[in-house]
Structures are given as structure tokens and as C-alpha cells.
Coordinates of C-alpha atoms and ligand atoms in Angstrom, one line a residue:
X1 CA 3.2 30.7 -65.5
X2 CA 4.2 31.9 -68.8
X3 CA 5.0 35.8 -69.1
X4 CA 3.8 37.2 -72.5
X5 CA 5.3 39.9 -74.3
X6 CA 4.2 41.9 -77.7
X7 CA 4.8 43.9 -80.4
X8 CA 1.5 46.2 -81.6
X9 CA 1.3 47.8 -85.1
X10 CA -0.6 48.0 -88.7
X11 CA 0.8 46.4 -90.2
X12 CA 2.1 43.7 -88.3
X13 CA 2.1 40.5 -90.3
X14 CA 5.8 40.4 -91.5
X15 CA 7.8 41.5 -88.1
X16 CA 11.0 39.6 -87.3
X17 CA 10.5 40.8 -83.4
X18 CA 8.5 37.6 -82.4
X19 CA 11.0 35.4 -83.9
X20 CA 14.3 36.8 -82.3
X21 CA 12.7 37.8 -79.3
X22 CA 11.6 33.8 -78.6
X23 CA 15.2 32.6 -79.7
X24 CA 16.6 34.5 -76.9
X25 CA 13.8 33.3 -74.5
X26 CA 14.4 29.6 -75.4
X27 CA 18.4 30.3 -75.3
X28 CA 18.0 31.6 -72.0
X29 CA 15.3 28.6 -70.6
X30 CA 12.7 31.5 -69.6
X31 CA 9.3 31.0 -69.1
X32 CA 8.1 33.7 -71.6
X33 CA 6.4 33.8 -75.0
X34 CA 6.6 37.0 -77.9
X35 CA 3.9 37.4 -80.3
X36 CA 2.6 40.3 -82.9
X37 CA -0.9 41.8 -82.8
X38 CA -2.4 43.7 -85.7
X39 CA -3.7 46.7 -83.5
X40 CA -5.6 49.5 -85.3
X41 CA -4.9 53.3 -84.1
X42 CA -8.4 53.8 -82.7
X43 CA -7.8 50.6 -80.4
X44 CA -4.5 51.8 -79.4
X45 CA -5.0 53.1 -76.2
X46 CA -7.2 50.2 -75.1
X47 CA -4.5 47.2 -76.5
X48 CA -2.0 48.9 -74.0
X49 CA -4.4 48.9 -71.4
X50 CA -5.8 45.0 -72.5
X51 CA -2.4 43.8 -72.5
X52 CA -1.7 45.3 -69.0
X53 CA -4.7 43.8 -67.4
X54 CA -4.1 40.8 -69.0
X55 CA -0.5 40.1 -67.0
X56 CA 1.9 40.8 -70.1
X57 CA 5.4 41.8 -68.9
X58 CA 5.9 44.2 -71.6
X59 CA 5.2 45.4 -75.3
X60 CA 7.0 46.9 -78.4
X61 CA 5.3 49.4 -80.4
X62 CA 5.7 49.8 -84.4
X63 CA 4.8 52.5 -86.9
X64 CA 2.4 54.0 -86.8
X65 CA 1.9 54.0 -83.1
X66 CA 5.3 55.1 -81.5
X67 CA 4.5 58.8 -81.7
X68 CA 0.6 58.3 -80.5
X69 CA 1.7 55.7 -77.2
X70 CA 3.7 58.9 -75.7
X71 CA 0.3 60.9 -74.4
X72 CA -0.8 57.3 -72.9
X73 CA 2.1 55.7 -71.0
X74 CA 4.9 57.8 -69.1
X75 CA 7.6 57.9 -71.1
X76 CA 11.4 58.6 -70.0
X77 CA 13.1 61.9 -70.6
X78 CA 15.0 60.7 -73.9
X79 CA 11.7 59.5 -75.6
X80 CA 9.5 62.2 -74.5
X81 CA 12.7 64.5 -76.1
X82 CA 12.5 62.1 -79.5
X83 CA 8.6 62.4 -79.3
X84 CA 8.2 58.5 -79.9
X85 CA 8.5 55.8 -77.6
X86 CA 9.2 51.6 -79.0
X87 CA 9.1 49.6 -75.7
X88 CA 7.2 49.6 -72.6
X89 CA 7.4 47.7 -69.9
X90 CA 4.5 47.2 -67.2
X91 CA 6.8 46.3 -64.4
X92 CA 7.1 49.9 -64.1
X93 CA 4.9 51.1 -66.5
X94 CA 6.8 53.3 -68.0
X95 CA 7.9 53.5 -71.5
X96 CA 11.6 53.8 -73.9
X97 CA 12.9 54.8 -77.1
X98 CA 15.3 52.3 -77.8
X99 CA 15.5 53.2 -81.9
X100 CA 18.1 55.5 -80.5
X101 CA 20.8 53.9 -78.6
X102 CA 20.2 50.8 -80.7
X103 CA 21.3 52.4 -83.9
X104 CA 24.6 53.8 -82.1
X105 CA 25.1 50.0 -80.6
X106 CA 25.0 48.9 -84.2
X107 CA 27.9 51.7 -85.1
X108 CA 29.8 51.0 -82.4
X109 CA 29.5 47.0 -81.9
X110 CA 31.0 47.5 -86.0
X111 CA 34.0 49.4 -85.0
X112 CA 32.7 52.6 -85.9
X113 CA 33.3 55.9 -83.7
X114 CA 30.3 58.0 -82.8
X115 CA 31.8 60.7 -81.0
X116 CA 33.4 63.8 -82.8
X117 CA 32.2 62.4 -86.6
X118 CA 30.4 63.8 -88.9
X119 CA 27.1 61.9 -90.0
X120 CA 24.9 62.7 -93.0
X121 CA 21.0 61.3 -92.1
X122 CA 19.3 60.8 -95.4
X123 CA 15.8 61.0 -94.4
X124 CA 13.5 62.7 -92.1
X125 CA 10.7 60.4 -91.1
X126 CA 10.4 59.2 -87.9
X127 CA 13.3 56.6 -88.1
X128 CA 15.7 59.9 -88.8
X129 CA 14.0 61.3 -85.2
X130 CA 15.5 58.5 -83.4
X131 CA 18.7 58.1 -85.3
X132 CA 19.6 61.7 -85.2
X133 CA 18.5 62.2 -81.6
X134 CA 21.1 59.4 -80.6
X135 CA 23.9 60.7 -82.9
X136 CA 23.9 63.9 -81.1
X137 CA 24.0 62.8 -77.5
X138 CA 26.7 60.3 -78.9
X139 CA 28.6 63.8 -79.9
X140 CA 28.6 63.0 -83.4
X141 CA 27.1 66.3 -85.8
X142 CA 24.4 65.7 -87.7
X143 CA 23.0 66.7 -91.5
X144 CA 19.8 65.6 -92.3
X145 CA 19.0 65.6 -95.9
X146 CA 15.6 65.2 -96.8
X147 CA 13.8 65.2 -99.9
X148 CA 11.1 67.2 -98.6
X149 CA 13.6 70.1 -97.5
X150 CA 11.4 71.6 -94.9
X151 CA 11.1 68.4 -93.1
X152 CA 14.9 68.3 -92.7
X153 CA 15.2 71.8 -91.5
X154 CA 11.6 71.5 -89.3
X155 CA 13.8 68.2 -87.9
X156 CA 16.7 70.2 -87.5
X157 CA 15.4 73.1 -85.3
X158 CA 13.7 70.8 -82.9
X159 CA 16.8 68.8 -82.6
X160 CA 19.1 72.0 -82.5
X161 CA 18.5 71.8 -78.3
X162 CA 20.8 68.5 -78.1
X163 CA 23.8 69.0 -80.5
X164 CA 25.2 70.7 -84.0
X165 CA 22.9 69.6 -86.5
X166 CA 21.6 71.0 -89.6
X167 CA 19.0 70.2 -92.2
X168 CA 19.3 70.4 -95.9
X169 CA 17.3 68.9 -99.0
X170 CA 18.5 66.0 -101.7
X171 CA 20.7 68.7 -104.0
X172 CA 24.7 68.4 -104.5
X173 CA 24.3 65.0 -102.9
X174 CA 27.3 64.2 -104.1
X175 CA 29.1 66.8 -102.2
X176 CA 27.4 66.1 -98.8
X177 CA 28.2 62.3 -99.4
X178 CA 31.9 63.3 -99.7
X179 CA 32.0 65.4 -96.5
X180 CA 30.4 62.5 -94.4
X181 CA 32.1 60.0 -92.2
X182 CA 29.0 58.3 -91.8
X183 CA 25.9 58.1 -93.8
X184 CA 22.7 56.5 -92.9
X185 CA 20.2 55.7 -95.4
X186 CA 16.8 56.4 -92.7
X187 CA 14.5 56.5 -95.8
X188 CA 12.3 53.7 -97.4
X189 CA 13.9 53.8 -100.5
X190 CA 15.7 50.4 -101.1
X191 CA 12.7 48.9 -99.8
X192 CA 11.9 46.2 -101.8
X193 CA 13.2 47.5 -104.5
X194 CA 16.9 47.7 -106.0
X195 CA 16.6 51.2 -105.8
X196 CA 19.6 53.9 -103.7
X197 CA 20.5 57.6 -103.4
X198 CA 23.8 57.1 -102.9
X199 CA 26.1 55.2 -105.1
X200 CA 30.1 53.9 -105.1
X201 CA 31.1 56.5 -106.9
X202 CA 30.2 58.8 -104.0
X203 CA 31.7 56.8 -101.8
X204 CA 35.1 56.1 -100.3
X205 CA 36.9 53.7 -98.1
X206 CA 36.9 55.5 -95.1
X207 CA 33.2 56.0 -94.8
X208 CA 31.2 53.8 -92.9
X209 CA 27.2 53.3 -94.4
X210 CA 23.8 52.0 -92.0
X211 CA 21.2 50.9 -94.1
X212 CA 17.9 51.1 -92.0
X213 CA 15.9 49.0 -94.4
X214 CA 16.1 45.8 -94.2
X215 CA 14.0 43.9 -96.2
X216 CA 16.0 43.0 -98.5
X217 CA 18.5 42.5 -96.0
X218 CA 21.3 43.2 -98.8
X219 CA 20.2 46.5 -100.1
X220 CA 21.6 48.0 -103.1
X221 CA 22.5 50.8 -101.2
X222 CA 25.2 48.2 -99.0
X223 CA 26.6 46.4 -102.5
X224 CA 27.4 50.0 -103.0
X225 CA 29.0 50.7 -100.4
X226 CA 31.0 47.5 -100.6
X227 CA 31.7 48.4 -104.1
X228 CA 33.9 51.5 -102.9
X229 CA 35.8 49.9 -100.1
X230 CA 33.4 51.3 -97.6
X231 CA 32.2 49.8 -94.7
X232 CA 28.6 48.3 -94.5
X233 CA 26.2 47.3 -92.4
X234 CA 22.4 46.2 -92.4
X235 CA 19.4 47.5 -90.9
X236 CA 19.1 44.0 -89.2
X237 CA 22.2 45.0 -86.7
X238 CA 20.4 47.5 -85.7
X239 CA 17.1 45.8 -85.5
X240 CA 18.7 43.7 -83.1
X241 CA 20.5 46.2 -80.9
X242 CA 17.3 47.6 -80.2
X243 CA 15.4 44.4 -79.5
X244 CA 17.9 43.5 -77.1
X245 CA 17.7 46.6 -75.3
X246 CA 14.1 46.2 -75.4
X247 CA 14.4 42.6 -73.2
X248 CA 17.1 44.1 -71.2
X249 CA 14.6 46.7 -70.1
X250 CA 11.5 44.3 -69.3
X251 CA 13.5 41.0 -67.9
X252 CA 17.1 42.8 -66.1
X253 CA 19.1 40.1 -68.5
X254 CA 21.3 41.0 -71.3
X255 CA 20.3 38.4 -74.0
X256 CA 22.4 36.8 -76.3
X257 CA 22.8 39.1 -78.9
X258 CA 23.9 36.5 -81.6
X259 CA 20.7 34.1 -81.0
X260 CA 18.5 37.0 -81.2
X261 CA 20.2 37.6 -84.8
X262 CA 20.2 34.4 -85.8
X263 CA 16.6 34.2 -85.2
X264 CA 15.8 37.3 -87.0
X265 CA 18.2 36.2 -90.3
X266 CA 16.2 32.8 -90.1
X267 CA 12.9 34.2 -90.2
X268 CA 13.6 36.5 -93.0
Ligands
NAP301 P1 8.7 57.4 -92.6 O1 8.5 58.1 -91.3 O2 7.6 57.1 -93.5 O3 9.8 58.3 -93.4 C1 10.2 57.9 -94.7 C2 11.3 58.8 -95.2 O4 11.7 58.3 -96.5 C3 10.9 60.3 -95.4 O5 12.0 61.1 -95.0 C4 10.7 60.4 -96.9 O6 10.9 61.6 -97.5 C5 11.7 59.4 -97.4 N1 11.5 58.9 -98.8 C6 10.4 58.0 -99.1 N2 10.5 57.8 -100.5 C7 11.6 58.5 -101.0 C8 12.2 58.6 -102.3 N3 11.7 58.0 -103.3 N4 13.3 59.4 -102.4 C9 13.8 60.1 -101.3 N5 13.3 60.0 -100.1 C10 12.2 59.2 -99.9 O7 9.4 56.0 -92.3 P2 10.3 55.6 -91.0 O8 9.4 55.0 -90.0 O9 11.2 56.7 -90.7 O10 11.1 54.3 -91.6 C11 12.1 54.4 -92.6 C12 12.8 53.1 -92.9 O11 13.5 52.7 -91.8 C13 11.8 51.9 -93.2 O12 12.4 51.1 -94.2 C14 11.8 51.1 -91.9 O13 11.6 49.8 -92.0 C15 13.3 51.4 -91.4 N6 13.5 51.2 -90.0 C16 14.4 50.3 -89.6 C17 14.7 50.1 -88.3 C18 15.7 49.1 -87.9 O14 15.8 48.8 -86.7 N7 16.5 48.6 -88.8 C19 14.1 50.9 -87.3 C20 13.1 51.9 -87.7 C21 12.9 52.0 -89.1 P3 9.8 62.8 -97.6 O15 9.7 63.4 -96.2 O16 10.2 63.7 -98.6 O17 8.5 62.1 -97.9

């Protein structure tokens, strides 16, 4: 019998997660089908439930719902610590954050050191939770930079507890830029739109930039980078990274990652 798996959100309609989660399914000859449901907050609790009773092996969760899932499901210690959870799995019913490692995979599975670096987050939204959570534990130290400032130093102090990290608004960018290792663009700007905050001339060839967005998949933000010399890479590599870890946790199988990325490219 065919095992179904999920992703719930609002909206819904453009996810990439059906697409590369079914190319590694049909790479790997299992028996198991991924689709996206349009799920409205109030109905959260019971879609979790529905798709429990109805047999499904497990389900992603999108914005706006990572944060709200956590006071339904039980959630493991490095999600309840984010406060968000993106994956869980009714084989044990419990539930992950996988935002967090999947963002370090994509550093790492580029060549890029973690540990000991010095990262500049650009954004403080819930994408920046996860990111900046992961970066710590990985040992790197954090700045957020937010254009809300408070947000950044609110993010800050609750993240304090797992590494150096300190929060800042968008002034003497510049400067912060040029004191960065690692910069990663967490907020919505470049989405859909040729828009960036940071640009080549604040960049250098030794700094490595992660564009979150990925729709386009080539932001401006990343033909800047390119521009200096820097290295770049796409919100799609992570995308991926933490889709895989996401069918690692409900099936025990380590899927090909370079199906599931050809499947989410395609469907772009
Ligand atoms: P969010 O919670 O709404 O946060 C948005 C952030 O963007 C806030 O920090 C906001 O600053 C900032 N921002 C918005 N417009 C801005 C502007 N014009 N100038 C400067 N800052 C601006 O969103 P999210 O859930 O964190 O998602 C952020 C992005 O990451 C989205 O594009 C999403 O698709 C992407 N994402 C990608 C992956 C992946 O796997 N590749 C995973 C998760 C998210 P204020 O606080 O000042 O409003």
C-alpha cells in the first residue's frame, strides 16, 4: 500500500517539496507518494491529526505554521530550543527542525567551514531563528542585522544561551559586510524582485554568501556576490539539504541528494 507524505501551509500552491520529494521516491523504487495541502491556521491542529489517522508516514510544515505545530506535536530538544518545528514524522510522532542543520549541510557540502567563522545573518524572521540557532551549535559567531533593530537584539538575547551572538540593525552595513566570513541573506528581499542589501563592492573573494530566497533561483544578491570573486550559493541547496533530512527522518534512507535537486530545479 502506498505511504503518503505532506507538506501543510497557506500558501501552498507554488512549493517545490512535492516535486523533489517524489524524484527521490521514484529514484529509490518506494512505494510512497508527496503532495501539498493548503491548510488554514484554525484547521491546523486537526490536518495533523487527519493526516495521522489517515495512515500518512509523515508531514512537512511551512510558514506560517512551524512556530504554532510545536504546542501540538512533541518536538525534539533543538526545535523546542528554535521554537519552530518543519518535519514530523508519525512513526514516532514526534516532530524536527531541520531549517537548521540543513542550512549548515548547504555551507559545508560547498566547502565552506562553520566552525570558528564569523557569520553576519541579515534578517530576523523566523528563517534567521533556524539559521542562527544552527550556526552557533556549528561554533560559528553570529551577528544578526535586522532592519527592525529590536528584532535582531530580541533574537539575540534568546539565542545568547547557545553561542556568541549579537544583534544589530541595517546601519554601517558596509562595515559589518567587511568583517564577515559568511553572510546570509535570511530576508525576503530579492524575492521576486532584483532587489539586494548587499552589493560587490562590499564584498570580497574570500567571503562566502547563502541566499535563502530562492525564487528567482539566481538572485541579484548571488550575481553580486559572483561579481566580487565571492563564493555563492542558492537558497535551493539548502532547500534541499533540509528535505533530505526530512526523508531521512520518516523512511531511515539517505536519498539521493542530486535527484531530489534535480527535481526541485525542474519544477521551478
Ligand atoms: P519572515 O519571518 O517574514 O522574515 C522576513 C525578514 O525579512 C524580516 O527580518 C524582515 O525585517 C526582513 N525584510 C523584509 N523586507 C525587508 C526590506 N525591504 N529590507 C530589509 N529587510 C526586510 O520570513 P522567513 O520565514 O524568515 O523567510 C525569509 C526568506 O527565507 C523567504 O524568502 C523564504 O522563502 C526563505 N526561506 C528559504 C528556505 C530555504 O530552504 N531555502 C527556508 C526558509 C525560508 P523586519 O523584521 O524589519 O520586518
Amino acid at each position: 500500500m502506498i505511504t503518503m507524505y505532506g507538506v501543510i501551509g497557506d500558501p501552498i500552491a507554488h512549493s517545490l517539496s512535492p516535486a523533489m520529494h517524489n524524484a527521490a521516491f521514484k529514484a529509490l523504487g518506494m512505494d510512497c507518494y508527496y503532495a501539498a495541502f493548503h491548510v488554514k491556521g484554525r484547521y491546523l491542529h486537526e490536518a495533523v491529526n487527519g493526516a495521522r489517522a489517515l495512515g500518512f508516514g509523515g508531514l512537512n510544515v511551512t510558514v506560517p505554521h512551524k512556530e504554532a505545530v510545536i504546542r501540538f506535536v512533541e518536538a525534539d530538544a533543538a526545535a523546542r530550543e528554535i521554537g519552530a518545528a518543519n518535519t514530523i514524522d508519525f512513526r514516532t510522532n514526534k516532530a524536527y527542525n531541520t531549517d537548521a542543520p540543513g542550512a549548515i549541510a548547504s555551507l559545508e557540502d560547498s566547502g565552506v567551514k562553520v566552525k570558528g567563522r564569523s557569520v553576519l545573518v541579515l534578517g530576523a524572521g523566523g528563517a534567521a531563528r533556524a539559521v542562527t540557532y544552527g550556526l552557533l551549535k556549528a561554533g560559528a559567531t553570529v551577528t544578526i542585522a535586522n532592519r527592525t533593530a529590536q528584532k535582531a537584539a530580541d533574537l539575540a538575547a534568546y539565542m545568547r544561551e547557545y553561542g556568541e551572538v549579537f544583534g544589530t540593525g541595517m546601519d554601517n552595513l558596509r562595515e559589518k559586510v567587511s568583517i564577515s566570513d559568511i553572510i546570509v541573506n535570511t530576508t525576503t528581499v530579492g524575492m521576486g524582485q532584483d532587489e539586494t542589501l548587499v552589493t560587490a563592492d562590499m564584498l570580497s573573494d574570500r567571503q562566502t554568501v547563502l541566499d535563502l530566497v530562492y525564487r528567482p533561483v539566481e538572485t541579484r544578491l548571488l550575481r553580486e556576490a559572483r561579481l566580487a570573486g565571492a563564493r555563492a550559493i542558492d537558497g535551493i541547496t539548502m532547500l534541499v539539504r533540509q528535505g533530505a533530512l526530512s526523508f531521512e527522518i520518516w523512511t531511515g534512507v539517505k536519498p539521493p541528494i542530486d535527484v531530489m535537486e534535480r527535481g526541485a530545479r525542474d519544477a521551478l
